Amino acid sequence: MVRNVLAELLLPFLGTSLGAGCVFFIKSGLNRAVQRSLTGFAAGVMVAASVWSLLVPAMEQSADMGRLAFLPAETGFWLGILFLLVLDRAIPHLHQGTSQPEGPHARLKQTTMLVLAVTLHNIPEGMAVGVVLAGWISGNSGITAAGTLALSLGIALQNFPEGAIISMPLRAEGTGKGRAFLYGVLSGVVEPLAAMLTILAAGFILPALPYLLSFAAGAMIYVVVEELIPEASLGEHSNLGTLFFAAGFSVMLALDVALG
């Protein structure tokens, strides 16, 4: 079990690292069409994971509440939304393709704020993997080993384009290959850390597992709506962002059903 847990904790981080490694194999930077496609794919995976791997299990585990079975899921969902809203306001960061930083004023390099932006939305992904693993470790009948693998693999797949979206533009702007790769990798370090902290927290408050599952879902949905969908759909090639959103959603749905 320990090996399985470690593997699934590190799988999303591996996806980010492999994506960041594109700087060593692709000479030119990512064009706008490719960036929109990759961002749309990541958004689709995150929405599907939020629904099928987090919100649905949260409501199933509250089935004994009858008609109020939605309450823990809805409460946790809104707490996750508000948590990311606070982080979004408290951490200085810069989204890809924009020149206006968000959050409090800080004298940070542009590359640092770009990494912080990706790190910010990697936190809920790590929490999602951590809380599902915590449920499986505790022996929760509603969460299977295959289900945890499906979520970890889905997050890893959508982390691959995220790693590339960080490292490739930095390389195109003149950053060295090694440093661009390092920035991409560092943006994903927070995921296994967030997952471990969530596992530890869930171990003390297992009755709150439905709230934690939906909390992670709310945090991921905030990232999708506030950042990924605008980046994928505004301007030229928006149709590609939409099509790849559907592709990412379909892939995650297939993984959840086939492995879960």
CSV table of N, CA and C in Angstrom, one decimal, residues 39-109:
chain,number,residue,atom,x,y,z
A,39,THR,N,-4.4,24.4,-22.7
A,39,THR,CA,-5.1,24.9,-21.6
A,39,THR,C,-6.5,24.4,-21.5
A,40,GLY,N,-7.2,24.3,-22.7
A,40,GLY,CA,-8.6,23.8,-22.7
A,40,GLY,C,-8.6,22.3,-22.3
A,41,PHE,N,-7.6,21.5,-22.7
A,41,PHE,CA,-7.5,20.1,-22.3
A,41,PHE,C,-7.4,20.0,-20.7
A,42,ALA,N,-6.5,20.8,-20.2
A,42,ALA,CA,-6.3,20.8,-18.7
A,42,ALA,C,-7.6,21.2,-18.0
A,43,ALA,N,-8.3,22.2,-18.5
A,43,ALA,CA,-9.6,22.6,-17.9
A,43,ALA,C,-10.6,21.5,-17.9
A,44,GLY,N,-10.7,20.8,-19.1
A,44,GLY,CA,-11.7,19.7,-19.2
A,44,GLY,C,-11.4,18.6,-18.2
A,45,VAL,N,-10.2,18.2,-18.0
A,45,VAL,CA,-9.8,17.2,-17.1
A,45,VAL,C,-10.2,17.6,-15.7
A,46,MET,N,-9.9,18.9,-15.3
A,46,MET,CA,-10.2,19.3,-14.0
A,46,MET,C,-11.7,19.4,-13.6
A,47,VAL,N,-12.5,19.8,-14.6
A,47,VAL,CA,-13.9,19.8,-14.4
A,47,VAL,C,-14.5,18.4,-14.2
A,48,ALA,N,-14.1,17.5,-15.1
A,48,ALA,CA,-14.5,16.1,-15.0
A,48,ALA,C,-14.1,15.5,-13.7
A,49,ALA,N,-12.8,15.7,-13.3
A,49,ALA,CA,-12.3,15.2,-12.0
A,49,ALA,C,-13.1,15.7,-10.8
A,50,SER,N,-13.4,17.0,-10.9
A,50,SER,CA,-14.2,17.7,-9.8
A,50,SER,C,-15.5,17.0,-9.6
A,51,VAL,N,-16.2,16.7,-10.7
A,51,VAL,CA,-17.5,16.1,-10.6
A,51,VAL,C,-17.5,14.7,-10.3
A,52,TRP,N,-16.8,13.9,-11.1
A,52,TRP,CA,-16.9,12.4,-11.0
A,52,TRP,C,-16.1,11.8,-9.9
A,53,SER,N,-14.9,12.4,-9.6
A,53,SER,CA,-14.0,11.9,-8.6
A,53,SER,C,-14.1,12.5,-7.2
A,54,LEU,N,-14.8,13.7,-7.2
A,54,LEU,CA,-14.9,14.4,-5.9
A,54,LEU,C,-16.3,14.7,-5.4
A,55,LEU,N,-17.1,15.4,-6.2
A,55,LEU,CA,-18.4,15.8,-5.8
A,55,LEU,C,-19.4,14.6,-5.7
A,56,VAL,N,-19.4,13.7,-6.7
A,56,VAL,CA,-20.3,12.6,-6.7
A,56,VAL,C,-19.9,11.7,-5.5
A,57,PRO,N,-18.7,11.3,-5.2
A,57,PRO,CA,-18.4,10.5,-4.0
A,57,PRO,C,-18.7,11.2,-2.7
A,58,ALA,N,-18.6,12.5,-2.7
A,58,ALA,CA,-18.9,13.3,-1.5
A,58,ALA,C,-20.4,13.1,-1.2
A,59,MET,N,-21.3,13.2,-2.2
A,59,MET,CA,-22.7,13.1,-2.0
A,59,MET,C,-23.1,11.6,-1.7
A,60,GLU,N,-22.4,10.7,-2.3
A,60,GLU,CA,-22.7,9.2,-2.1
A,60,GLU,C,-22.4,8.9,-0.6
A,61,GLN,N,-21.3,9.5,0.0
A,61,GLN,CA,-21.0,9.2,1.3
A,61,GLN,C,-21.9,9.9,2.3
A,62,SER,N,-22.7,10.8,1.9
A,62,SER,CA,-23.7,11.5,2.7
A,62,SER,C,-25.1,11.0,2.5
A,63,ALA,N,-25.2,9.9,1.8
A,63,ALA,CA,-26.5,9.4,1.4
A,63,ALA,C,-27.5,9.1,2.6
A,64,ASP,N,-26.9,8.9,3.8
A,64,ASP,CA,-27.8,8.6,5.0
A,64,ASP,C,-28.5,9.9,5.4
A,65,MET,N,-28.1,11.1,4.8
A,65,MET,CA,-28.8,12.3,5.2
A,65,MET,C,-30.1,12.5,4.4
A,66,GLY,N,-30.4,11.6,3.5
A,66,GLY,CA,-31.6,11.7,2.7
A,66,GLY,C,-31.5,12.8,1.7
A,67,ARG,N,-32.6,13.6,1.8
A,67,ARG,CA,-32.7,14.8,0.8
A,67,ARG,C,-31.6,15.8,1.1
A,68,LEU,N,-31.0,15.8,2.2
A,68,LEU,CA,-30.0,16.8,2.6
A,68,LEU,C,-28.6,16.2,2.2
A,69,ALA,N,-28.5,15.2,1.5
A,69,ALA,CA,-27.2,14.6,1.1
A,69,ALA,C,-26.3,15.5,0.4
A,70,PHE,N,-26.9,16.5,-0.3
A,70,PHE,CA,-26.1,17.5,-1.0
A,70,PHE,C,-25.4,18.5,-0.1
A,71,LEU,N,-25.9,18.6,1.1
A,71,LEU,CA,-25.4,19.7,2.0
A,71,LEU,C,-23.9,19.7,2.3
A,72,PRO,N,-23.3,18.5,2.7
A,72,PRO,CA,-21.8,18.5,2.9
A,72,PRO,C,-21.1,18.9,1.6
A,73,ALA,N,-21.5,18.3,0.5
A,73,ALA,CA,-20.8,18.6,-0.8
A,73,ALA,C,-20.9,20.1,-1.1
A,74,GLU,N,-22.1,20.7,-0.9
A,74,GLU,CA,-22.3,22.1,-1.3
A,74,GLU,C,-21.5,23.0,-0.3
A,75,THR,N,-21.5,22.6,0.9
A,75,THR,CA,-20.7,23.4,1.9
A,75,THR,C,-19.2,23.4,1.6
A,76,GLY,N,-18.7,22.2,1.4
A,76,GLY,CA,-17.3,22.0,1.1
A,76,GLY,C,-16.9,22.7,-0.2
A,77,PHE,N,-17.8,22.6,-1.2
A,77,PHE,CA,-17.6,23.2,-2.5
A,77,PHE,C,-17.4,24.7,-2.3
A,78,TRP,N,-18.3,25.4,-1.6
A,78,TRP,CA,-18.1,26.8,-1.4
A,78,TRP,C,-16.9,27.2,-0.5
A,79,LEU,N,-16.6,26.4,0.4
A,79,LEU,CA,-15.4,26.7,1.2
A,79,LEU,C,-14.1,26.6,0.3
A,80,GLY,N,-14.1,25.7,-0.6
A,80,GLY,CA,-13.0,25.6,-1.6
A,80,GLY,C,-12.9,26.8,-2.5
A,81,ILE,N,-14.1,27.2,-3.0
A,81,ILE,CA,-14.1,28.4,-3.8
A,81,ILE,C,-13.6,29.6,-3.1
A,82,LEU,N,-14.0,29.8,-1.8
A,82,LEU,CA,-13.6,31.0,-1.0
A,82,LEU,C,-12.1,30.9,-0.7
A,83,PHE,N,-11.6,29.7,-0.4
A,83,PHE,CA,-10.2,29.5,-0.1
A,83,PHE,C,-9.3,29.9,-1.2
A,84,LEU,N,-9.7,29.5,-2.5
A,84,LEU,CA,-8.9,29.9,-3.6
A,84,LEU,C,-9.0,31.4,-3.9
A,85,LEU,N,-10.2,32.0,-3.6
A,85,LEU,CA,-10.4,33.4,-3.8
A,85,LEU,C,-9.4,34.2,-2.8
A,86,VAL,N,-9.3,33.7,-1.6
A,86,VAL,CA,-8.4,34.3,-0.6
A,86,VAL,C,-6.9,34.2,-1.1
A,87,LEU,N,-6.5,33.0,-1.6
A,87,LEU,CA,-5.2,32.8,-2.1
A,87,LEU,C,-4.9,33.7,-3.3
A,88,ASP,N,-5.9,33.8,-4.2
A,88,ASP,CA,-5.8,34.6,-5.4
A,88,ASP,C,-5.5,36.1,-5.0
A,89,ARG,N,-6.1,36.5,-4.0
A,89,ARG,CA,-5.9,37.9,-3.6
A,89,ARG,C,-4.6,38.1,-2.7
A,90,ALA,N,-4.2,37.0,-2.1
A,90,ALA,CA,-3.1,37.2,-1.1
A,90,ALA,C,-1.7,36.9,-1.7
A,91,ILE,N,-1.6,36.2,-2.9
A,91,ILE,CA,-0.4,35.8,-3.5
A,91,ILE,C,-0.2,36.6,-4.8
A,92,PRO,N,0.9,37.3,-4.9
A,92,PRO,CA,1.2,38.0,-6.1
A,92,PRO,C,1.5,37.0,-7.3
A,93,HIS,N,0.9,37.2,-8.4
A,93,HIS,CA,1.1,36.2,-9.5
A,93,HIS,C,0.8,36.9,-10.8
A,94,LEU,N,1.2,36.3,-11.9
A,94,LEU,CA,1.0,36.8,-13.2
A,94,LEU,C,0.6,35.7,-14.2
A,95,HIS,N,-0.6,35.8,-14.8
A,95,HIS,CA,-1.1,34.8,-15.7
A,95,HIS,C,-0.4,34.9,-17.0
A,96,GLN,N,-0.3,33.7,-17.7
A,96,GLN,CA,0.4,33.6,-19.0
A,96,GLN,C,-0.4,34.5,-20.0
A,97,GLY,N,0.4,35.3,-20.8
A,97,GLY,CA,-0.3,36.1,-21.8
A,97,GLY,C,-0.8,37.4,-21.3
A,98,THR,N,-0.5,37.8,-20.1
A,98,THR,CA,-1.0,39.1,-19.6
A,98,THR,C,0.3,39.8,-19.0
A,99,SER,N,0.1,41.1,-18.9
A,99,SER,CA,1.2,41.9,-18.3
A,99,SER,C,0.8,42.6,-17.0
A,100,GLN,N,-0.4,42.4,-16.6
A,100,GLN,CA,-0.9,43.0,-15.3
A,100,GLN,C,-0.9,42.0,-14.2
A,101,PRO,N,0.0,42.1,-13.2
A,101,PRO,CA,0.0,41.2,-12.1
A,101,PRO,C,-1.2,41.2,-11.3
A,102,GLU,N,-1.6,40.1,-10.6
A,102,GLU,CA,-2.7,40.1,-9.7
A,102,GLU,C,-2.2,39.9,-8.3
A,103,GLY,N,-3.1,40.1,-7.3
A,103,GLY,CA,-2.7,40.0,-5.9
A,103,GLY,C,-2.0,41.3,-5.4
A,104,PRO,N,-1.4,41.2,-4.2
A,104,PRO,CA,-0.7,42.4,-3.6
A,104,PRO,C,0.5,42.8,-4.4
A,105,HIS,N,0.8,44.1,-4.4
A,105,HIS,CA,2.0,44.6,-5.1
A,105,HIS,C,3.3,43.9,-4.5
A,106,ALA,N,4.2,43.5,-5.4
A,106,ALA,CA,5.4,42.9,-4.9
A,106,ALA,C,6.5,43.1,-6.0
A,107,ARG,N,7.7,43.3,-5.5
A,107,ARG,CA,8.8,43.5,-6.5
A,107,ARG,C,9.4,42.1,-6.8
A,108,LEU,N,8.7,41.4,-7.6
A,108,LEU,CA,9.1,40.1,-8.0
A,108,LEU,C,9.4,40.0,-9.5
A,109,LYS,N,10.3,39.2,-10.0
A,109,LYS,CA,10.5,39.0,-11.4
A,109,LYS,C,9.3,38.4,-12.1
